[in-house]
PDB file of N, CA and C in Angstrom:
ATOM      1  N   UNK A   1      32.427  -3.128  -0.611  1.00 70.00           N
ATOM      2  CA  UNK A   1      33.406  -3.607   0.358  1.00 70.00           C
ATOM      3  C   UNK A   1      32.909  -3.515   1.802  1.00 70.00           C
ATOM      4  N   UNK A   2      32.206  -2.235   2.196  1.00 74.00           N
ATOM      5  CA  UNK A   2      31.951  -2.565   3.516  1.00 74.00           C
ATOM      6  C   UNK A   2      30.769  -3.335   3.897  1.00 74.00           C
ATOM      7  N   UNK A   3      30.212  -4.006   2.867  1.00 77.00           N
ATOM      8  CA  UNK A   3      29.549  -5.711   3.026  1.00 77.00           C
ATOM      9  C   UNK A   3      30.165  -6.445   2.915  1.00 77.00           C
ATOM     10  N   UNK A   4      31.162  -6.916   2.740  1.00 77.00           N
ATOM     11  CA  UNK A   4      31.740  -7.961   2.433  1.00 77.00           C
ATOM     12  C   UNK A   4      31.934  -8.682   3.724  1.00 77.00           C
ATOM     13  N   UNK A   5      32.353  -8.416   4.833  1.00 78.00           N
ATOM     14  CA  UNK A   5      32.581  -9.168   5.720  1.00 78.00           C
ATOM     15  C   UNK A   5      31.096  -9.420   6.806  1.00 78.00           C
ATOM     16  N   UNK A   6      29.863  -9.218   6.244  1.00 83.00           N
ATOM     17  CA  UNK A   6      28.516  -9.668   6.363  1.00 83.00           C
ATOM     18  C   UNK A   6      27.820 -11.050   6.409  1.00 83.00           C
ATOM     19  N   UNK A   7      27.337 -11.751   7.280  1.00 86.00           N
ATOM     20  CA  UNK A   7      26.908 -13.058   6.266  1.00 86.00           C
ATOM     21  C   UNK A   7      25.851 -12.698   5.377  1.00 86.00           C
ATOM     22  N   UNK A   8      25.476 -13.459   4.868  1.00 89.00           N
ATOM     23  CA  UNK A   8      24.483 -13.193   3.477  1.00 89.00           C
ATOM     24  C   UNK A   8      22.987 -12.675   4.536  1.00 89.00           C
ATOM     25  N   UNK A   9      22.573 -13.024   5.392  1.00 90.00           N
ATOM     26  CA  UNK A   9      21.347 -12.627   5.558  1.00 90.00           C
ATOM     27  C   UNK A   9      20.937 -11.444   6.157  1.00 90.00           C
ATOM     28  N   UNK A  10      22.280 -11.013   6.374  1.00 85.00           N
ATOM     29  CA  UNK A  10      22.352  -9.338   6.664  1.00 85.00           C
ATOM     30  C   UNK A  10      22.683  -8.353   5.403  1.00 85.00           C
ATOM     31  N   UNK A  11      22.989  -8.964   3.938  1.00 82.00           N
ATOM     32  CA  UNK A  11      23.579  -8.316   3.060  1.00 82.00           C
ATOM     33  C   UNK A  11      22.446  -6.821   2.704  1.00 82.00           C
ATOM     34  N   UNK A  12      20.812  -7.498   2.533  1.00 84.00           N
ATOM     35  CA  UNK A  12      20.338  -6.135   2.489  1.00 84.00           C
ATOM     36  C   UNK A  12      19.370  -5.889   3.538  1.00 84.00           C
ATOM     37  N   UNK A  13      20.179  -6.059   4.698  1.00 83.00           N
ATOM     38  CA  UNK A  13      19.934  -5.539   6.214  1.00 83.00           C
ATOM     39  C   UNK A  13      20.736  -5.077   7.337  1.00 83.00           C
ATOM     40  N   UNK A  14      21.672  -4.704   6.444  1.00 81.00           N
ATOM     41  CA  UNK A  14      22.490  -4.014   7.686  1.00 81.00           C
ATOM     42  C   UNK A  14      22.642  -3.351   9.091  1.00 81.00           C
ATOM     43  N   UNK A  15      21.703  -2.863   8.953  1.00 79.00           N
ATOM     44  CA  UNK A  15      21.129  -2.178  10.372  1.00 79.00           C
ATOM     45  C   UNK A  15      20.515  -3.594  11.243  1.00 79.00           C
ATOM     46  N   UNK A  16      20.389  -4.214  10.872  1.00 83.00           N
ATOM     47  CA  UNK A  16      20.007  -5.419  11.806  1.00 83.00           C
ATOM     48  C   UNK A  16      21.131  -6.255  12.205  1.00 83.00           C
ATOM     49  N   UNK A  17      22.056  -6.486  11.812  1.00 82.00           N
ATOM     50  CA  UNK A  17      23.457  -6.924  12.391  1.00 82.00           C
ATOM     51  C   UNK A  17      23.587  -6.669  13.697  1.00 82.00           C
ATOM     52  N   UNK A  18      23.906  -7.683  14.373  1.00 84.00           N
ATOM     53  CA  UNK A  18      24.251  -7.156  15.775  1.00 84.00           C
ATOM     54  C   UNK A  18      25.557  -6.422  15.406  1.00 84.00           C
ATOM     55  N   UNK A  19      25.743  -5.510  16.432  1.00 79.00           N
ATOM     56  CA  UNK A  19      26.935  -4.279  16.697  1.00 79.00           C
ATOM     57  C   UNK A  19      28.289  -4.977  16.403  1.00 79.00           C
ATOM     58  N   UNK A  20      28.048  -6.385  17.172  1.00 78.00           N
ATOM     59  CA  UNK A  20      29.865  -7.286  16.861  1.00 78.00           C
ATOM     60  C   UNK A  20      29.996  -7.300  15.600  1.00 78.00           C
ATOM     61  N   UNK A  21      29.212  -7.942  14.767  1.00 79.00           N
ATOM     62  CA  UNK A  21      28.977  -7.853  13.596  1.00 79.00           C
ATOM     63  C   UNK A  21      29.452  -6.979  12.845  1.00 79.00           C
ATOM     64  N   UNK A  22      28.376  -5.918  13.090  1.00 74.00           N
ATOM     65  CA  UNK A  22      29.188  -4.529  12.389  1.00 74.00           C
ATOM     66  C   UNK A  22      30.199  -3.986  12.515  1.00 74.00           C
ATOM     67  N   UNK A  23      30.788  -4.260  13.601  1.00 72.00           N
ATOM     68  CA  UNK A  23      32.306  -3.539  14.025  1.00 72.00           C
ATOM     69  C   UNK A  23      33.221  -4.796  13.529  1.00 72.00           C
ATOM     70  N   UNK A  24      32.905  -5.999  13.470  1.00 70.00           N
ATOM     71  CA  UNK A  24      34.145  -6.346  12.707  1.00 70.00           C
ATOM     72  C   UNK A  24      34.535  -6.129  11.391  1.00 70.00           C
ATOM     73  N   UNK A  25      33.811  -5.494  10.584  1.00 70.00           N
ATOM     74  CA  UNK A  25      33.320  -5.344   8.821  1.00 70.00           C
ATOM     75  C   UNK A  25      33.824  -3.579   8.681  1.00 70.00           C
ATOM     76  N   UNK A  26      33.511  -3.156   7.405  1.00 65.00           N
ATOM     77  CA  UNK A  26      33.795  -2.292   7.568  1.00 65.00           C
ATOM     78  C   UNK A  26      33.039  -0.698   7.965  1.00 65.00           C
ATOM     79  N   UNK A  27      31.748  -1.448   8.225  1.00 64.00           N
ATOM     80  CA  UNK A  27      30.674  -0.774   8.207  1.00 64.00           C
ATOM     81  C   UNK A  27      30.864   0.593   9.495  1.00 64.00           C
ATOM     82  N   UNK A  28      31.463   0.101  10.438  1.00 61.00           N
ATOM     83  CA  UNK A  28      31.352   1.116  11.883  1.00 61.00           C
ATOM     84  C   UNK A  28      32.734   1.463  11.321  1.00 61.00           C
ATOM     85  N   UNK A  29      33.729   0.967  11.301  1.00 57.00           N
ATOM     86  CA  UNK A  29      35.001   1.679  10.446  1.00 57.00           C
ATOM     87  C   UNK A  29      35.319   2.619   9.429  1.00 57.00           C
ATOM     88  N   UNK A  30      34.424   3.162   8.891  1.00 55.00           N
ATOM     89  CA  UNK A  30      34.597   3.759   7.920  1.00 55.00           C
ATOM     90  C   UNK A  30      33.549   4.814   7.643  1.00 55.00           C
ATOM     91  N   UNK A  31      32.746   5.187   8.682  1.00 56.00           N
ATOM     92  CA  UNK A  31      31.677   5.901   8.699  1.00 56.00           C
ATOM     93  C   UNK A  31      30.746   6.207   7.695  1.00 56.00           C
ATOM     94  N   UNK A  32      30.329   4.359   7.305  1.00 55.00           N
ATOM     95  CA  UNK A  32      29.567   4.127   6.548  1.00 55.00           C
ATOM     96  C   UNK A  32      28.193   4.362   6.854  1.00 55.00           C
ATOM     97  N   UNK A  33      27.259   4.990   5.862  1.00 55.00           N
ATOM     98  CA  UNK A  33      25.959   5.094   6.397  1.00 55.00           C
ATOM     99  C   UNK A  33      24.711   3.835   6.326  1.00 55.00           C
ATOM    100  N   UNK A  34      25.604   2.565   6.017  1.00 59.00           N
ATOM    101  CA  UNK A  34      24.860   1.604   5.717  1.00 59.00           C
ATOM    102  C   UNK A  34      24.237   1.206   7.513  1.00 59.00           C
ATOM    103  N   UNK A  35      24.673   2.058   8.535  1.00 59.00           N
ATOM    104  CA  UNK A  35      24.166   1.563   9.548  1.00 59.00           C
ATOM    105  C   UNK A  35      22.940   1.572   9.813  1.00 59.00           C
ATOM    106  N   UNK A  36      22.180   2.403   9.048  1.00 70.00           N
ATOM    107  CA  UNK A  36      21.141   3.850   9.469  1.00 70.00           C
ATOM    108  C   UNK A  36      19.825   2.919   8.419  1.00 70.00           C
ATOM    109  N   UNK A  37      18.750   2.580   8.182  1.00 77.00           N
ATOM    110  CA  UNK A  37      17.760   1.982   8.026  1.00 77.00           C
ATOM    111  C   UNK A  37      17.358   3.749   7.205  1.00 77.00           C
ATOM    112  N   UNK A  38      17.216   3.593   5.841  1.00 81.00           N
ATOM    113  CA  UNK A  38      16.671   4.706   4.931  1.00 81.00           C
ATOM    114  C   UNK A  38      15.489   5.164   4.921  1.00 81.00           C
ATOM    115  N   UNK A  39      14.439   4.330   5.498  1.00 87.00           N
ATOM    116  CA  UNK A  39      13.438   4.301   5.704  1.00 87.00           C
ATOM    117  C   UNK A  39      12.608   3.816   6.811  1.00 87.00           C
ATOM    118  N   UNK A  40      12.530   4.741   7.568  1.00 85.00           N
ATOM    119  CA  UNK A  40      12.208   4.109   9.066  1.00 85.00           C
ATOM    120  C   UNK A  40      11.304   3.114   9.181  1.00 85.00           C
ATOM    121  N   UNK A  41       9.882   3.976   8.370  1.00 89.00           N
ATOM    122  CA  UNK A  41       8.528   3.224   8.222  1.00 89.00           C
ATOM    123  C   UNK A  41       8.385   2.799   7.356  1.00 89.00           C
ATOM    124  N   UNK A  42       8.587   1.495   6.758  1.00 85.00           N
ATOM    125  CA  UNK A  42       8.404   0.893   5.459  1.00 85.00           C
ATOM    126  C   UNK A  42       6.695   1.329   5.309  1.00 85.00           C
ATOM    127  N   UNK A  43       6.004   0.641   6.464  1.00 85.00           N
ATOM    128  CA  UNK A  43       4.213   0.486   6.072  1.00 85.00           C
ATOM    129  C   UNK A  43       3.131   1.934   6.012  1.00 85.00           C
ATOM    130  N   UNK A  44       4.433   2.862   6.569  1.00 88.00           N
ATOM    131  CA  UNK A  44       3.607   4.504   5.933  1.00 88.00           C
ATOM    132  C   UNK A  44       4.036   4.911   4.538  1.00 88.00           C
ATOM    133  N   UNK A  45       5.441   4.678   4.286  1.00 89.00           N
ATOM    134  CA  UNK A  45       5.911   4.837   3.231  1.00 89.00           C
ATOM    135  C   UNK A  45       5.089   3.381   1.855  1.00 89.00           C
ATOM    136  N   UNK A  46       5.238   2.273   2.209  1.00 83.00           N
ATOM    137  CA  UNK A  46       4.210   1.567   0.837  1.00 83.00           C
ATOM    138  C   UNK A  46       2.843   2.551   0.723  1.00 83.00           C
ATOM    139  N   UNK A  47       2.006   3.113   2.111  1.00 81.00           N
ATOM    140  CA  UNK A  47       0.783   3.124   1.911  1.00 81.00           C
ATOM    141  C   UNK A  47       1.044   4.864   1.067  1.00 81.00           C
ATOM    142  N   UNK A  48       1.857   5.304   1.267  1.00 87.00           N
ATOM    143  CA  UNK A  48       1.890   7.310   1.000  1.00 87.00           C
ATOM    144  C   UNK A  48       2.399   6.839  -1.271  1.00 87.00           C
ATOM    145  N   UNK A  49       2.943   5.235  -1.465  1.00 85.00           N
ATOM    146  CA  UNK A  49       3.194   5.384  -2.302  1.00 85.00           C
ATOM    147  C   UNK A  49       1.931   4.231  -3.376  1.00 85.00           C
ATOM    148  N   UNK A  50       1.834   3.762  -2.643  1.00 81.00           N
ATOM    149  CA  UNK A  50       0.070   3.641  -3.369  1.00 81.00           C
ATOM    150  C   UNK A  50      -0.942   4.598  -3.731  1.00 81.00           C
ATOM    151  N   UNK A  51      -0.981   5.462  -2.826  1.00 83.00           N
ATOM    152  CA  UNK A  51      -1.541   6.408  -2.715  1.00 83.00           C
ATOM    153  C   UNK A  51      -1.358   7.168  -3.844  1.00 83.00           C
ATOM    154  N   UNK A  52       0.199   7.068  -4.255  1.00 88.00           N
ATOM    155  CA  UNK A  52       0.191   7.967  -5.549  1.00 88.00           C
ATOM    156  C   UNK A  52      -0.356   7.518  -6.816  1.00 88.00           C
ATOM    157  N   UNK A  53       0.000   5.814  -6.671  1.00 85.00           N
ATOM    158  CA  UNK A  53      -0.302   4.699  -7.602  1.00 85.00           C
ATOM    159  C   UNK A  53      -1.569   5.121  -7.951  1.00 85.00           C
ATOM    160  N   UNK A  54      -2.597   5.393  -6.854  1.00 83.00           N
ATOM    161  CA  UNK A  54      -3.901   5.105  -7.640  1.00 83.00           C
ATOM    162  C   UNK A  54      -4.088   6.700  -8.276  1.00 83.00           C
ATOM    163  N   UNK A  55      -3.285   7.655  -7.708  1.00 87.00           N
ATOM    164  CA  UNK A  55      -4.020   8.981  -7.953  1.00 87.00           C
ATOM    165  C   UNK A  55      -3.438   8.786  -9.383  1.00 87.00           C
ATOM    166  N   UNK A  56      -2.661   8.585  -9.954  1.00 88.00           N
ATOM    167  CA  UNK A  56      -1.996   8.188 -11.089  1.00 88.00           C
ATOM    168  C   UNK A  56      -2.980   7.028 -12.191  1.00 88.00           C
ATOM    169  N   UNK A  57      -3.575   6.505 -11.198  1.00 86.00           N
ATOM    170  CA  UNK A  57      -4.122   5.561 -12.238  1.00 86.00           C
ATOM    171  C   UNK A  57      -5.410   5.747 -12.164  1.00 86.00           C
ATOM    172  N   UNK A  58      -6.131   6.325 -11.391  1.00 86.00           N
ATOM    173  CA  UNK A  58      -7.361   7.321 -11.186  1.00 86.00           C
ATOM    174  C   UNK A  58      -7.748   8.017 -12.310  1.00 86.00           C
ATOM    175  N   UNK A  59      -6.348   8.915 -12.484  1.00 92.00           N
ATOM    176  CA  UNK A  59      -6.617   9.741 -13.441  1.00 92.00           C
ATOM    177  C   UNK A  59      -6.061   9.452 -14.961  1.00 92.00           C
ATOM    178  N   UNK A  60      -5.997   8.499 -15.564  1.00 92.00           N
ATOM    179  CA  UNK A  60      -5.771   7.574 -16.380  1.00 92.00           C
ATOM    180  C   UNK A  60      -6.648   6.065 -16.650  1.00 92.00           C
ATOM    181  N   UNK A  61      -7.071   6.065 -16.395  1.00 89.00           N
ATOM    182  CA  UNK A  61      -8.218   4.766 -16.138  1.00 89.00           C
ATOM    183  C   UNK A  61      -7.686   3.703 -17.336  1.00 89.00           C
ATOM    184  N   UNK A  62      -7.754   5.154 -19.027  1.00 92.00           N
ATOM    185  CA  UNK A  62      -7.278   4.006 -20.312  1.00 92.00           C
ATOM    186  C   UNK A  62      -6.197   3.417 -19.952  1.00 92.00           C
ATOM    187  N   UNK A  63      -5.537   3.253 -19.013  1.00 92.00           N
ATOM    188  CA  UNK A  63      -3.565   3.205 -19.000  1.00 92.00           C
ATOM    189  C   UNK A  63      -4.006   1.547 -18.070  1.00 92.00           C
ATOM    190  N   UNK A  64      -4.848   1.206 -17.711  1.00 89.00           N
ATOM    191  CA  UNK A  64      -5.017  -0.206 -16.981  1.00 89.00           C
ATOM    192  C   UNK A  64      -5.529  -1.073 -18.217  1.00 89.00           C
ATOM    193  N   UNK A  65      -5.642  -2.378 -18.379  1.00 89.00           N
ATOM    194  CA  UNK A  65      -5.549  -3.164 -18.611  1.00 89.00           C
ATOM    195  C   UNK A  65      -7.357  -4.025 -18.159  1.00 89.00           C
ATOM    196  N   UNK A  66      -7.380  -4.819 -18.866  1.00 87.00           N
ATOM    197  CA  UNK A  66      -8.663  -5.693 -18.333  1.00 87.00           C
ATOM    198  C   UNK A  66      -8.449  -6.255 -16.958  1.00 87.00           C
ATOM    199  N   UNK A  67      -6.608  -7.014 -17.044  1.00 86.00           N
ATOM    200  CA  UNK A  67      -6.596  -7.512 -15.740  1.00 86.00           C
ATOM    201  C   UNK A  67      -5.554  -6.754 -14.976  1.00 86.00           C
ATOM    202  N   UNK A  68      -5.576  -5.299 -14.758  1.00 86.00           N
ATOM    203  CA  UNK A  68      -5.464  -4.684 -13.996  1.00 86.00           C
ATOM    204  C   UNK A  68      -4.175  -4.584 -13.779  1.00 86.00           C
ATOM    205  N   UNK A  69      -3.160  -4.855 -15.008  1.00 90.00           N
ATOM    206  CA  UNK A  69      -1.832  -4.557 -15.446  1.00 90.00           C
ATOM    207  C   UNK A  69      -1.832  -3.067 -16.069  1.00 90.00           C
ATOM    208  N   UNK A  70      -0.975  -2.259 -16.245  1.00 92.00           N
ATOM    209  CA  UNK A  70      -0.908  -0.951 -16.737  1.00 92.00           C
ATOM    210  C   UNK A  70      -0.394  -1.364 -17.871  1.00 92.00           C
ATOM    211  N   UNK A  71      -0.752  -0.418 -18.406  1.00 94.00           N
ATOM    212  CA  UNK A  71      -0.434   0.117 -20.313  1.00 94.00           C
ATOM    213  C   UNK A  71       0.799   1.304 -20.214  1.00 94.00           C
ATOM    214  N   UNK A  72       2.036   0.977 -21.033  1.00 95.00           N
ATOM    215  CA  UNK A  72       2.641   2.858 -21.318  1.00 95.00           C
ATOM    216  C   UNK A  72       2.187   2.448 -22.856  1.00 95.00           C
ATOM    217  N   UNK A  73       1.700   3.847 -22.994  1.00 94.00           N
ATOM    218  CA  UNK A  73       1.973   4.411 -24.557  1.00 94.00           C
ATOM    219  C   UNK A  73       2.820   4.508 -24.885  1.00 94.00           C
ATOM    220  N   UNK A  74       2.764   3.931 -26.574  1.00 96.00           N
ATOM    221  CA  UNK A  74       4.212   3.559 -27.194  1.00 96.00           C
ATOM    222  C   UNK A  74       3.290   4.993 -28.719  1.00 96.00           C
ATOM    223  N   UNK A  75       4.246   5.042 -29.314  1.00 96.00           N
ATOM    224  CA  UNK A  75       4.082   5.822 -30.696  1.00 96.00           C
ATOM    225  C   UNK A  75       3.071   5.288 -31.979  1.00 96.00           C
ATOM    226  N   UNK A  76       2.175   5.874 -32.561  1.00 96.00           N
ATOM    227  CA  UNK A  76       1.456   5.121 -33.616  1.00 96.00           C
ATOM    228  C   UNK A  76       0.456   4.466 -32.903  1.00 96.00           C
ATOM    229  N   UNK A  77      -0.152   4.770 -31.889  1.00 92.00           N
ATOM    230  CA  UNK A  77      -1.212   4.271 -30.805  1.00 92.00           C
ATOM    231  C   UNK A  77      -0.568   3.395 -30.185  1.00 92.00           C
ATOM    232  N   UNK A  78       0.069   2.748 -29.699  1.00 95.00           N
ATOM    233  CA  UNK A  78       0.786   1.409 -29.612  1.00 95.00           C
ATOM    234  C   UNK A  78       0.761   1.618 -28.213  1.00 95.00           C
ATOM    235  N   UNK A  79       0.472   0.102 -27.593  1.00 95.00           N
ATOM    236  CA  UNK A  79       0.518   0.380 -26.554  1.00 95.00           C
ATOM    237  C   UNK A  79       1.378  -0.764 -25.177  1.00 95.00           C
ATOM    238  N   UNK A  80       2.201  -1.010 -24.505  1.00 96.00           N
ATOM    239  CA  UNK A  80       2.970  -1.939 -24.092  1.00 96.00           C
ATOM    240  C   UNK A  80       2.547  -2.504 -22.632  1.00 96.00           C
ATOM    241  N   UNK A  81       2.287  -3.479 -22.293  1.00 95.00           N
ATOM    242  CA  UNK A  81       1.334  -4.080 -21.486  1.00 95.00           C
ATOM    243  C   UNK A  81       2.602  -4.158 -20.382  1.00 95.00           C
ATOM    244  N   UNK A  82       2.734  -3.721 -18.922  1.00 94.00           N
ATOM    245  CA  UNK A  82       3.629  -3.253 -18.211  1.00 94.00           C
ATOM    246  C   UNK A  82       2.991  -4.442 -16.712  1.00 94.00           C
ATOM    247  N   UNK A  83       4.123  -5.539 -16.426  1.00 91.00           N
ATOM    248  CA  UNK A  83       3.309  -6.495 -15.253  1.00 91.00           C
ATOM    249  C   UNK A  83       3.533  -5.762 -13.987  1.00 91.00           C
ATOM    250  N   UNK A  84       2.433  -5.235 -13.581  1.00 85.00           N
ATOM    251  CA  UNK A  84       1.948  -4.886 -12.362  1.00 85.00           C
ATOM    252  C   UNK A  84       2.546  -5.672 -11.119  1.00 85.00           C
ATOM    253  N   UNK A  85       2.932  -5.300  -9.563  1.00 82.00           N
ATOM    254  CA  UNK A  85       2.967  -6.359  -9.299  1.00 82.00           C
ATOM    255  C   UNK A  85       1.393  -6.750  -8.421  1.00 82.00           C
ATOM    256  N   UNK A  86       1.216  -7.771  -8.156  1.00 80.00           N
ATOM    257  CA  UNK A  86       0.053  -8.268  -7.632  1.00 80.00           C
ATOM    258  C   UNK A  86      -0.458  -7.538  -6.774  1.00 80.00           C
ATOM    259  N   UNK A  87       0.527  -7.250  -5.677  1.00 71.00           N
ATOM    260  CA  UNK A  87       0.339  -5.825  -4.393  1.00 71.00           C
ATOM    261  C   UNK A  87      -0.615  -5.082  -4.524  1.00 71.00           C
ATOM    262  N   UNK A  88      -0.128  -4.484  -5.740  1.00 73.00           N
ATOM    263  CA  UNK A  88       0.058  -3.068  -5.980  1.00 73.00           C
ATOM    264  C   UNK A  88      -1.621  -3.379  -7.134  1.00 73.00           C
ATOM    265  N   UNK A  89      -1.387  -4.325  -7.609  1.00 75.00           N
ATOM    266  CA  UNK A  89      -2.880  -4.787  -8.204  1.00 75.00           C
ATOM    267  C   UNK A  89      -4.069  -4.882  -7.287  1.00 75.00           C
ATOM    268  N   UNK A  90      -3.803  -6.035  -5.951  1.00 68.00           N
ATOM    269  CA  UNK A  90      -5.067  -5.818  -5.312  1.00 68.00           C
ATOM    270  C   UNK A  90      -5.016  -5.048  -4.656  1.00 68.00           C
ATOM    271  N   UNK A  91      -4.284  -3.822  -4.211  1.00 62.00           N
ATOM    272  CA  UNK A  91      -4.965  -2.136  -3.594  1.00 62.00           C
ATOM    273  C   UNK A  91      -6.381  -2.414  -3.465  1.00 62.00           C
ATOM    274  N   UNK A  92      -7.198  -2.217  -2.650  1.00 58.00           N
ATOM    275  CA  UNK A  92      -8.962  -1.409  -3.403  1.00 58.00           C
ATOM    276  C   UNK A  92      -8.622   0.334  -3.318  1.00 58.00           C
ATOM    277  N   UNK A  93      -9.794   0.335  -3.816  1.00 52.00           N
ATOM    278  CA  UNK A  93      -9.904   2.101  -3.919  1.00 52.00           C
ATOM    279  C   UNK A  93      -9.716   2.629  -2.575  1.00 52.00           C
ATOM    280  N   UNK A  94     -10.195   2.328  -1.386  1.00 52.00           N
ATOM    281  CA  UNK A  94      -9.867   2.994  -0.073  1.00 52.00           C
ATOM    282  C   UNK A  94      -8.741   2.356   0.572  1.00 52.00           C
ATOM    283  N   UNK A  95      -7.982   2.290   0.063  1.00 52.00           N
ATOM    284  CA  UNK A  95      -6.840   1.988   0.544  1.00 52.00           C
ATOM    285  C   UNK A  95      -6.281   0.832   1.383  1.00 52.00           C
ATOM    286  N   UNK A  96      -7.382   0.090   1.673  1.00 51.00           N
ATOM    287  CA  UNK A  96      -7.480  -1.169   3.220  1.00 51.00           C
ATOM    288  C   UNK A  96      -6.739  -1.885   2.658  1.00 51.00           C
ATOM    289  N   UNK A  97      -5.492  -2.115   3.528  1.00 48.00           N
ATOM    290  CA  UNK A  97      -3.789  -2.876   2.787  1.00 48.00           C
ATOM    291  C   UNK A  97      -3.970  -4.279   3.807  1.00 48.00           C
ATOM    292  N   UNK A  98      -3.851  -5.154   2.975  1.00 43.00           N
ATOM    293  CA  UNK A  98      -3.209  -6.298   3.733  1.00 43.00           C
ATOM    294  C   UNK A  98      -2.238  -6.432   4.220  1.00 43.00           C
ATOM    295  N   UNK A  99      -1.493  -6.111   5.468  1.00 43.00           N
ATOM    296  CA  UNK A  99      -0.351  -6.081   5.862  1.00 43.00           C
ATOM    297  C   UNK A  99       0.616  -6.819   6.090  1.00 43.00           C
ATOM    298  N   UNK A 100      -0.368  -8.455   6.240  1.00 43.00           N
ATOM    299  CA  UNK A 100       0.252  -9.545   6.372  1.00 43.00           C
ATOM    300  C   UNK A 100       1.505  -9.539   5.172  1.00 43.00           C
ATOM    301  N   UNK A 101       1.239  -9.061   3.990  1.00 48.00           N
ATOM    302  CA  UNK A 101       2.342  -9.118   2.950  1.00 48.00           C
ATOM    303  C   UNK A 101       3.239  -8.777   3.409  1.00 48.00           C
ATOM    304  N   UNK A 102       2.959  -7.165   3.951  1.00 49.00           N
ATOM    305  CA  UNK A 102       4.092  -6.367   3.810  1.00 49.00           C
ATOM    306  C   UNK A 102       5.135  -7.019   5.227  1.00 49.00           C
ATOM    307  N   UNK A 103       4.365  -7.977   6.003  1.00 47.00           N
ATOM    308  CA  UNK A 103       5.195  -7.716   7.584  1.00 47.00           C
ATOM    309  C   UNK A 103       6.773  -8.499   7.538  1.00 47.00           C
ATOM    310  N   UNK A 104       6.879  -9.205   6.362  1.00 46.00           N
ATOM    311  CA  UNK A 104       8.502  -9.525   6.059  1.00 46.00           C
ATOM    312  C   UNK A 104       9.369  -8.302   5.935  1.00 46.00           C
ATOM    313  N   UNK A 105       8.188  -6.765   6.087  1.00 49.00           N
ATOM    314  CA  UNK A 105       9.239  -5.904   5.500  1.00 49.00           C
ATOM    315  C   UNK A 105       8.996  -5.361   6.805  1.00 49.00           C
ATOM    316  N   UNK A 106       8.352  -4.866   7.294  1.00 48.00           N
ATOM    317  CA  UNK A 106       8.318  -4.065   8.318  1.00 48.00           C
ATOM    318  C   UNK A 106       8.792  -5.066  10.177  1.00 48.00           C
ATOM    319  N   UNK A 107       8.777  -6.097  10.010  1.00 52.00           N
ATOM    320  CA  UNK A 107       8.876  -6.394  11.295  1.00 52.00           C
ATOM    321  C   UNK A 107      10.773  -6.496  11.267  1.00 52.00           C
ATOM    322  N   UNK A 108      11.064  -6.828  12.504  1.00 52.00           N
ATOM    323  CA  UNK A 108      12.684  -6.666  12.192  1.00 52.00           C
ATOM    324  C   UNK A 108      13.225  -8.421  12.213  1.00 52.00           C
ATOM    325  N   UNK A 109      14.142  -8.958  11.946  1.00 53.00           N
ATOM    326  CA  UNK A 109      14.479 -10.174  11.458  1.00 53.00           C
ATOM    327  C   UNK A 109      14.753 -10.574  12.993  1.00 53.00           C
ATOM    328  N   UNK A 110      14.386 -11.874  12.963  1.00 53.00           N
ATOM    329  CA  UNK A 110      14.771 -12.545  14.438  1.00 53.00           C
ATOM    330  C   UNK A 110      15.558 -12.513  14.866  1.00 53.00           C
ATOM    331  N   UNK A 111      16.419 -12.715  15.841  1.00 50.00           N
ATOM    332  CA  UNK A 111      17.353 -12.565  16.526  1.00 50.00           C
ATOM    333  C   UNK A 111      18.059 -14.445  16.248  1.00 50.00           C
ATOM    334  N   UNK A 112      19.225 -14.518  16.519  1.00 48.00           N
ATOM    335  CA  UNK A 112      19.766 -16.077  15.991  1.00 48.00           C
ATOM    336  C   UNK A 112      20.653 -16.534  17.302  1.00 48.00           C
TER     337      UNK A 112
END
């Protein structure tokens, strides 16, 4: 409910709403915490969680795939081919991130 009176391109951006915006909805009314951005730094937070990605897949090597999709083990050797997303596929080992991806996430939405 306290999206509802949002237009759609603020639905999962709230904190980017201008203030009129938010105060007509129920968001500043109701001392909703949808004002507040959960994650300040999207591009420290992707890189601190790659980071785990590879230490995880580092130390598992059998758990990848030829093309660099992960495996979970299933029972009876079995094993279930899990789609990676591409991102998170081309990582290299030292970490050098293309950011251009990420900057739909990290830059803030234009102003209208």
């Amino acid at each position: 409910p306290e999206l509802g009176g949002l237009p759609n391109e603020y639905i999962h951006c709230p904190w980017e709403a201008p203030v009129g915006l938010r105060s007509s909805t129920l968001l500043l009314n109701t001392g909703s915490s949808y004002n507040e951005r959960i994650i300040q730094d999207l591009a420290s937070a992707v890189r601190q969680h790659v980071r785990k990605v590879f230490a995880v897949r580092r130390a598992h090597p059998e758990m990848i795939s030829k093309n660099g999709h992960d495996l979970l083990k299933l029972d009876k050797g079995r094993h279930a081919l899990l789609w990676t997303r591409e991102d998170i596929r081309s990582f290299d080992e030292d970490m050098s991130i293309t950011l251009a991806s990420m900057g739909r996430m990290t830059q803030p939405r234009a102003s209208h």
